[in-house]
Amino acid sequence: MERGAKEKNHQLYKPYTNGIIAKDPTSLEEEIKEIRRSGSSKALDNTPEFELSDIFYFCRKGMETIMDDEVTKRFSAEELESWNLLSRTNYNFQYISLRLTVLWGLGVLIRYCFLLPLRVALAFTGISLLVVGTTMVGYLPNGRFKEFLSKHVHLMCYRICVRALTAIITYHDRKNRPRNGGICVANHTSPIDVIILASDGYYAMVGQVHGGLMGVIQRAMVKACPHVWFERSEVKDRHLVARRLTEHVQDKSKLPILIFPEGTCINNTSVMMFKKGSFEIGATVYPVAIKYDPQFGDAFWNSSKYGMVTYLLRMMTSWAIVCSVWYLPPMTRQAEEDAVQFANRVKSAIARQGGLVDLLWDGGLKREKVKATFKEEQQKLYSKMIVGTQEDRSRS
């Protein structure tokens, strides 16, 4: 398709390859110096004052951000280079040939009439066994036998649920799997990240108490395993959450806690800012990198576009969910590090191992506006160039 488009001199639109704008990694000061050097006789070193030509830098940066910013595109599904006979993955071609359309129609019949009923049956079986099994184990007295049964009930049910998605998972470096008294942190792409990890390990979950079916599952699970559930009113109390997590990890007999510090789902092309809460409590952190292959089915959950039921339907009607999981060596907070620096170090390790882009932006920008402090930082940088620091002004 691309070769034919090039022969006809058609412009192809590829928003998720390397970006549509070439951006050089230069600083604000260097770029303004270059603008002044090419269009003005005043150099920034000689005349640290406002020049009208300086506005061209901010205009260009603003236009680049509107056209192709590095944050917004992380909250929508990645466009594929080739079509996987699922949803449309190339904006340049809507109809190609009758033969390909017939193949797509056959794929729809196979996925919806054959694979979907089998997968729904497996998912129902796995969830039912999880509720019944954990409830029965919960009536046993605390001890090694209860812990043994609880572990194997959880693993069995999660593995059945993984089969319901036809998940093909490759686990690397299993010797680094999280251990009791630690915290497992991973990049977050989808709600199914939980069962991807829990089908290979035994974790204590952290989350908010829900109603409905999810509430039934939570109440059953907590009877067999010490999960950490918070009431809706408690979630916003950072000190209470930190205290509950600290009490859990200080007991070395309790399971490792599974946490996704990004706080929202990212489209598996990057890792965004980790919230510092789970890095403040002083526990050993076990980083895990999860990388999905979207060729057979995109696991990313765009929660602003699809509800949970629609998302699960899309997962169960895909060809398969293919992913790789890397267990990284455990990491501890160093003496000179604060929680933010430790979180960034862990995030960089996950991004490097998973082949993901390491971004400093907060995933909360998915639903919120940019904080005023980010704008003030740019204003301070420019102000420092023009008027200098307090020391410079007092010296002059």
mmCIF file of C-alpha atoms in Angstrom, residues 58-306:
data_model
loop_
_atom_site.group_PDB
_atom_site.id
_atom_site.type_symbol
_atom_site.label_atom_id
_atom_site.label_comp_id
_atom_site.label_asym_id
_atom_site.label_seq_id
_atom_site.Cartn_x
_atom_site.Cartn_y
_atom_site.Cartn_z
ATOM 1 C CA PHE A 58 7.196 30.738 21.555
ATOM 2 C CA CYS A 59 4.933 30.885 18.493
ATOM 3 C CA ARG A 60 6.782 28.022 16.851
ATOM 4 C CA LYS A 61 6.758 25.913 20.024
ATOM 5 C CA GLY A 62 3.050 26.536 20.458
ATOM 6 C CA MET A 63 2.275 25.501 16.868
ATOM 7 C CA GLU A 64 4.422 22.360 17.214
ATOM 8 C CA THR A 65 2.573 21.386 20.389
ATOM 9 C CA ILE A 66 -0.842 21.906 18.787
ATOM 10 C CA MET A 67 0.140 19.784 15.781
ATOM 11 C CA ASP A 68 2.075 16.998 17.495
ATOM 12 C CA ASP A 69 2.526 17.034 21.261
ATOM 13 C CA GLU A 70 4.113 14.053 23.015
ATOM 14 C CA VAL A 71 1.437 13.676 25.701
ATOM 15 C CA THR A 72 -2.052 13.648 24.123
ATOM 16 C CA LYS A 73 -1.232 10.879 21.640
ATOM 17 C CA ARG A 74 -0.345 8.573 24.554
ATOM 18 C CA PHE A 75 -4.048 8.449 25.483
ATOM 19 C CA SER A 76 -5.314 7.015 22.167
ATOM 20 C CA ALA A 77 -4.656 3.671 20.480
ATOM 21 C CA GLU A 78 -1.405 3.286 18.569
ATOM 22 C CA GLU A 79 -1.781 3.152 14.786
ATOM 23 C CA LEU A 80 -0.241 0.020 13.267
ATOM 24 C CA GLU A 81 1.981 -0.172 10.211
ATOM 25 C CA SER A 82 -0.056 -3.076 8.786
ATOM 26 C CA TRP A 83 -3.711 -4.091 9.152
ATOM 27 C CA ASN A 84 -4.499 -6.994 11.514
ATOM 28 C CA LEU A 85 -8.050 -7.499 10.140
ATOM 29 C CA LEU A 86 -9.538 -5.920 13.284
ATOM 30 C CA SER A 87 -10.325 -2.212 13.465
ATOM 31 C CA ARG A 88 -9.004 0.198 10.820
ATOM 32 C CA THR A 89 -5.337 0.958 11.548
ATOM 33 C CA ASN A 90 -4.326 3.199 8.671
ATOM 34 C CA TYR A 91 -6.045 6.515 7.996
ATOM 35 C CA ASN A 92 -4.841 6.605 4.362
ATOM 36 C CA PHE A 93 -6.760 3.529 3.163
ATOM 37 C CA GLN A 94 -10.456 2.827 3.833
ATOM 38 C CA TYR A 95 -11.132 0.356 1.000
ATOM 39 C CA ILE A 96 -8.423 -1.691 -0.695
ATOM 40 C CA SER A 97 -9.864 -4.737 -2.468
ATOM 41 C CA LEU A 98 -12.841 -7.119 -2.501
ATOM 42 C CA ARG A 99 -10.615 -10.047 -1.519
ATOM 43 C CA LEU A 100 -9.395 -8.274 1.608
ATOM 44 C CA THR A 101 -12.975 -7.298 2.496
ATOM 45 C CA VAL A 102 -14.070 -10.942 2.232
ATOM 46 C CA LEU A 103 -11.158 -12.013 4.469
ATOM 47 C CA TRP A 104 -12.187 -9.395 7.024
ATOM 48 C CA GLY A 105 -15.794 -10.693 6.920
ATOM 49 C CA LEU A 106 -14.627 -14.268 7.533
ATOM 50 C CA GLY A 107 -12.541 -12.987 10.443
ATOM 51 C CA VAL A 108 -15.630 -11.334 11.959
ATOM 52 C CA LEU A 109 -17.553 -14.621 11.784
ATOM 53 C CA ILE A 110 -14.715 -16.562 13.416
ATOM 54 C CA ARG A 111 -14.139 -14.008 16.154
ATOM 55 C CA TYR A 112 -17.774 -13.301 17.076
ATOM 56 C CA CYS A 113 -19.440 -16.674 16.394
ATOM 57 C CA PHE A 114 -16.712 -19.083 17.497
ATOM 58 C CA LEU A 115 -14.070 -17.423 19.704
ATOM 59 C CA LEU A 116 -16.358 -15.035 21.627
ATOM 60 C CA PRO A 117 -18.753 -17.693 23.090
ATOM 61 C CA LEU A 118 -15.803 -19.864 24.180
ATOM 62 C CA ARG A 119 -14.059 -16.931 25.803
ATOM 63 C CA VAL A 120 -17.199 -15.737 27.610
ATOM 64 C CA ALA A 121 -17.707 -19.266 28.967
ATOM 65 C CA LEU A 122 -14.098 -19.392 30.207
ATOM 66 C CA ALA A 123 -14.348 -15.941 31.808
ATOM 67 C CA PHE A 124 -17.604 -16.870 33.580
ATOM 68 C CA THR A 125 -15.992 -20.101 34.822
ATOM 69 C CA GLY A 126 -12.896 -18.322 36.105
ATOM 70 C CA ILE A 127 -14.813 -15.578 37.946
ATOM 71 C CA SER A 128 -17.306 -18.056 39.443
ATOM 72 C CA LEU A 129 -14.517 -20.321 40.707
ATOM 73 C CA LEU A 130 -12.690 -17.302 42.150
ATOM 74 C CA VAL A 131 -15.736 -16.180 44.153
ATOM 75 C CA VAL A 132 -16.705 -19.671 45.338
ATOM 76 C CA GLY A 133 -13.141 -20.851 45.979
ATOM 77 C CA THR A 134 -11.966 -17.812 47.954
ATOM 78 C CA THR A 135 -15.196 -17.779 49.993
ATOM 79 C CA MET A 136 -14.698 -21.417 50.999
ATOM 80 C CA VAL A 137 -10.995 -20.909 51.778
ATOM 81 C CA GLY A 138 -11.963 -17.903 53.921
ATOM 82 C CA TYR A 139 -13.728 -20.175 56.406
ATOM 83 C CA LEU A 140 -10.536 -22.116 57.146
ATOM 84 C CA PRO A 141 -8.415 -21.159 60.189
ATOM 85 C CA ASN A 142 -5.346 -19.041 59.475
ATOM 86 C CA GLY A 143 -2.232 -21.063 58.805
ATOM 87 C CA ARG A 144 -0.008 -22.545 56.132
ATOM 88 C CA PHE A 145 -2.739 -24.798 54.744
ATOM 89 C CA LYS A 146 -5.090 -21.841 54.204
ATOM 90 C CA GLU A 147 -2.293 -19.822 52.580
ATOM 91 C CA PHE A 148 -1.406 -22.777 50.322
ATOM 92 C CA LEU A 149 -5.015 -23.239 49.180
ATOM 93 C CA SER A 150 -5.570 -19.502 48.719
ATOM 94 C CA LYS A 151 -2.476 -19.175 46.529
ATOM 95 C CA HIS A 152 -3.448 -22.045 44.245
ATOM 96 C CA VAL A 153 -7.108 -20.989 44.001
ATOM 97 C CA HIS A 154 -6.038 -17.482 42.949
ATOM 98 C CA LEU A 155 -3.473 -18.781 40.435
ATOM 99 C CA MET A 156 -5.925 -21.302 38.935
ATOM 100 C CA CYS A 157 -8.716 -18.740 38.498
ATOM 101 C CA TYR A 158 -6.452 -16.020 37.074
ATOM 102 C CA ARG A 159 -4.986 -18.479 34.578
ATOM 103 C CA ILE A 160 -8.475 -19.465 33.426
ATOM 104 C CA CYS A 161 -9.279 -15.760 32.938
ATOM 105 C CA VAL A 162 -6.047 -15.335 30.964
ATOM 106 C CA ARG A 163 -7.137 -18.203 28.696
ATOM 107 C CA ALA A 164 -10.445 -16.371 28.179
ATOM 108 C CA LEU A 165 -8.435 -13.635 26.428
ATOM 109 C CA THR A 166 -6.228 -16.120 24.542
ATOM 110 C CA ALA A 167 -3.282 -14.354 26.153
ATOM 111 C CA ILE A 168 0.171 -15.481 25.007
ATOM 112 C CA ILE A 169 2.578 -14.275 27.697
ATOM 113 C CA THR A 170 6.349 -14.561 27.811
ATOM 114 C CA TYR A 171 7.871 -14.070 31.280
ATOM 115 C CA HIS A 172 11.534 -13.100 31.553
ATOM 116 C CA ASP A 173 13.930 -13.286 34.552
ATOM 117 C CA ARG A 174 11.524 -15.052 36.898
ATOM 118 C CA LYS A 175 14.277 -15.178 39.520
ATOM 119 C CA ASN A 176 13.459 -11.489 40.179
ATOM 120 C CA ARG A 177 9.768 -12.091 40.945
ATOM 121 C CA PRO A 178 8.435 -9.969 43.858
ATOM 122 C CA ARG A 179 8.749 -11.407 47.356
ATOM 123 C CA ASN A 180 6.841 -10.955 50.604
ATOM 124 C CA GLY A 181 7.183 -7.569 52.277
ATOM 125 C CA GLY A 182 7.875 -5.760 48.995
ATOM 126 C CA ILE A 183 6.001 -3.641 46.471
ATOM 127 C CA CYS A 184 5.593 -4.661 42.833
ATOM 128 C CA VAL A 185 5.286 -1.632 40.513
ATOM 129 C CA ALA A 186 4.555 -1.862 36.789
ATOM 130 C CA ASN A 187 3.607 0.330 33.849
ATOM 131 C CA HIS A 188 -0.138 0.443 33.233
ATOM 132 C CA THR A 189 -1.840 -0.174 29.892
ATOM 133 C CA SER A 190 -5.021 -2.036 30.712
ATOM 134 C CA PRO A 191 -7.142 -3.475 33.546
ATOM 135 C CA ILE A 192 -5.971 -6.912 32.378
ATOM 136 C CA ASP A 193 -2.440 -6.015 33.578
ATOM 137 C CA VAL A 194 -3.597 -7.382 36.934
ATOM 138 C CA ILE A 195 -4.429 -10.885 35.686
ATOM 139 C CA ILE A 196 -1.352 -10.904 33.407
ATOM 140 C CA LEU A 197 0.873 -10.547 36.503
ATOM 141 C CA ALA A 198 -1.330 -12.462 38.961
ATOM 142 C CA SER A 199 -1.339 -15.555 36.724
ATOM 143 C CA ASP A 200 2.402 -15.902 37.418
ATOM 144 C CA GLY A 201 2.575 -14.680 41.020
ATOM 145 C CA TYR A 202 0.623 -14.279 44.249
ATOM 146 C CA TYR A 203 -0.066 -10.636 45.132
ATOM 147 C CA ALA A 204 -2.045 -8.508 47.550
ATOM 148 C CA MET A 205 -4.188 -6.067 45.571
ATOM 149 C CA VAL A 206 -4.729 -2.416 46.464
ATOM 150 C CA GLY A 207 -7.854 -0.558 45.418
ATOM 151 C CA GLN A 208 -11.114 1.145 46.212
ATOM 152 C CA VAL A 209 -14.149 -0.754 47.455
ATOM 153 C CA HIS A 210 -16.726 -1.175 44.674
ATOM 154 C CA GLY A 211 -20.336 -2.253 44.482
ATOM 155 C CA GLY A 212 -22.070 -4.743 42.196
ATOM 156 C CA LEU A 213 -20.204 -7.730 40.774
ATOM 157 C CA MET A 214 -16.802 -6.199 41.492
ATOM 158 C CA GLY A 215 -17.801 -5.717 45.121
ATOM 159 C CA VAL A 216 -18.827 -9.384 45.406
ATOM 160 C CA ILE A 217 -15.440 -10.458 44.013
ATOM 161 C CA GLN A 218 -13.566 -8.107 46.380
ATOM 162 C CA ARG A 219 -15.405 -9.318 49.482
ATOM 163 C CA ALA A 220 -14.751 -12.951 48.533
ATOM 164 C CA MET A 221 -11.049 -12.363 47.782
ATOM 165 C CA VAL A 222 -10.305 -10.531 51.026
ATOM 166 C CA LYS A 223 -11.587 -13.505 53.055
ATOM 167 C CA ALA A 224 -8.822 -15.720 51.673
ATOM 168 C CA CYS A 225 -6.006 -13.204 51.218
ATOM 169 C CA PRO A 226 -4.997 -9.938 52.981
ATOM 170 C CA HIS A 227 -5.819 -7.518 50.148
ATOM 171 C CA VAL A 228 -5.881 -3.784 50.947
ATOM 172 C CA TRP A 229 -9.266 -2.247 50.061
ATOM 173 C CA PHE A 230 -10.130 1.380 50.842
ATOM 174 C CA GLU A 231 -13.530 2.960 51.292
ATOM 175 C CA ARG A 232 -14.370 5.802 48.910
ATOM 176 C CA SER A 233 -13.952 8.356 51.717
ATOM 177 C CA GLU A 234 -10.502 6.971 52.627
ATOM 178 C CA VAL A 235 -8.917 7.061 49.144
ATOM 179 C CA LYS A 236 -8.259 10.824 49.250
ATOM 180 C CA ASP A 237 -6.575 10.598 52.672
ATOM 181 C CA ARG A 238 -2.926 10.194 51.631
ATOM 182 C CA HIS A 239 -1.685 9.697 55.198
ATOM 183 C CA LEU A 240 -4.198 6.917 55.892
ATOM 184 C CA VAL A 241 -3.314 5.148 52.638
ATOM 185 C CA ALA A 242 0.418 5.430 53.373
ATOM 186 C CA ARG A 243 -0.075 4.102 56.910
ATOM 187 C CA ARG A 244 -2.084 1.085 55.720
ATOM 188 C CA LEU A 245 0.526 0.264 53.059
ATOM 189 C CA THR A 246 3.403 0.698 55.535
ATOM 190 C CA GLU A 247 1.759 -1.658 58.031
ATOM 191 C CA HIS A 248 1.328 -4.235 55.274
ATOM 192 C CA VAL A 249 4.921 -4.206 53.974
ATOM 193 C CA GLN A 250 6.442 -4.201 57.475
ATOM 194 C CA ASP A 251 4.918 -7.635 58.023
ATOM 195 C CA LYS A 252 7.318 -9.838 56.055
ATOM 196 C CA SER A 253 4.846 -12.722 56.110
ATOM 197 C CA LYS A 254 2.357 -10.779 53.964
ATOM 198 C CA LEU A 255 2.247 -10.868 50.182
ATOM 199 C CA PRO A 256 3.906 -8.248 47.948
ATOM 200 C CA ILE A 257 1.582 -5.385 47.043
ATOM 201 C CA LEU A 258 0.795 -4.849 43.354
ATOM 202 C CA ILE A 259 0.616 -1.144 42.392
ATOM 203 C CA PHE A 260 0.457 0.795 39.102
ATOM 204 C CA PRO A 261 1.954 4.196 40.041
ATOM 205 C CA GLU A 262 0.957 5.975 36.792
ATOM 206 C CA GLY A 263 -2.627 6.019 38.031
ATOM 207 C CA THR A 264 -4.133 5.732 34.529
ATOM 208 C CA CYS A 265 -3.839 3.610 31.391
ATOM 209 C CA ILE A 266 -1.221 4.658 28.798
ATOM 210 C CA ASN A 267 -1.154 3.225 25.261
ATOM 211 C CA ASN A 268 1.978 1.117 25.841
ATOM 212 C CA THR A 269 4.263 3.378 23.824
ATOM 213 C CA SER A 270 5.583 5.231 26.877
ATOM 214 C CA VAL A 271 5.779 5.386 30.665
ATOM 215 C CA MET A 272 4.479 8.556 32.331
ATOM 216 C CA MET A 273 5.103 10.075 35.773
ATOM 217 C CA PHE A 274 4.947 7.699 38.745
ATOM 218 C CA LYS A 275 3.038 8.980 41.772
ATOM 219 C CA LYS A 276 5.457 9.175 44.697
ATOM 220 C CA GLY A 277 3.170 7.651 47.383
ATOM 221 C CA SER A 278 4.294 4.035 47.017
ATOM 222 C CA PHE A 279 7.962 5.113 47.029
ATOM 223 C CA GLU A 280 7.755 6.981 50.350
ATOM 224 C CA ILE A 281 7.149 4.024 52.638
ATOM 225 C CA GLY A 282 10.685 2.608 52.498
ATOM 226 C CA ALA A 283 9.916 -0.883 51.168
ATOM 227 C CA THR A 284 11.888 -2.844 48.582
ATOM 228 C CA VAL A 285 10.486 -2.132 45.116
ATOM 229 C CA TYR A 286 10.276 -4.851 42.464
ATOM 230 C CA PRO A 287 9.914 -3.163 39.033
ATOM 231 C CA VAL A 288 8.058 -5.005 36.267
ATOM 232 C CA ALA A 289 7.928 -3.951 32.597
ATOM 233 C CA ILE A 290 4.913 -5.035 30.507
ATOM 234 C CA LYS A 291 5.012 -4.670 26.722
ATOM 235 C CA TYR A 292 2.056 -5.695 24.528
ATOM 236 C CA ASP A 293 2.256 -6.578 20.831
ATOM 237 C CA PRO A 294 -0.748 -4.806 19.208
ATOM 238 C CA GLN A 295 -0.446 -6.848 16.021
ATOM 239 C CA PHE A 296 -3.010 -9.412 17.219
ATOM 240 C CA GLY A 297 -5.077 -7.189 19.508
ATOM 241 C CA ASP A 298 -4.599 -3.827 21.220
ATOM 242 C CA ALA A 299 -4.821 -4.200 25.018
ATOM 243 C CA PHE A 300 -4.919 -0.430 25.677
ATOM 244 C CA TRP A 301 -8.066 0.777 27.456
ATOM 245 C CA ASN A 302 -9.121 4.231 26.289
ATOM 246 C CA SER A 303 -11.463 4.852 29.225
ATOM 247 C CA SER A 304 -12.621 8.201 27.840
ATOM 248 C CA LYS A 305 -13.917 6.433 24.712
ATOM 249 C CA TYR A 306 -14.983 2.941 25.827
#
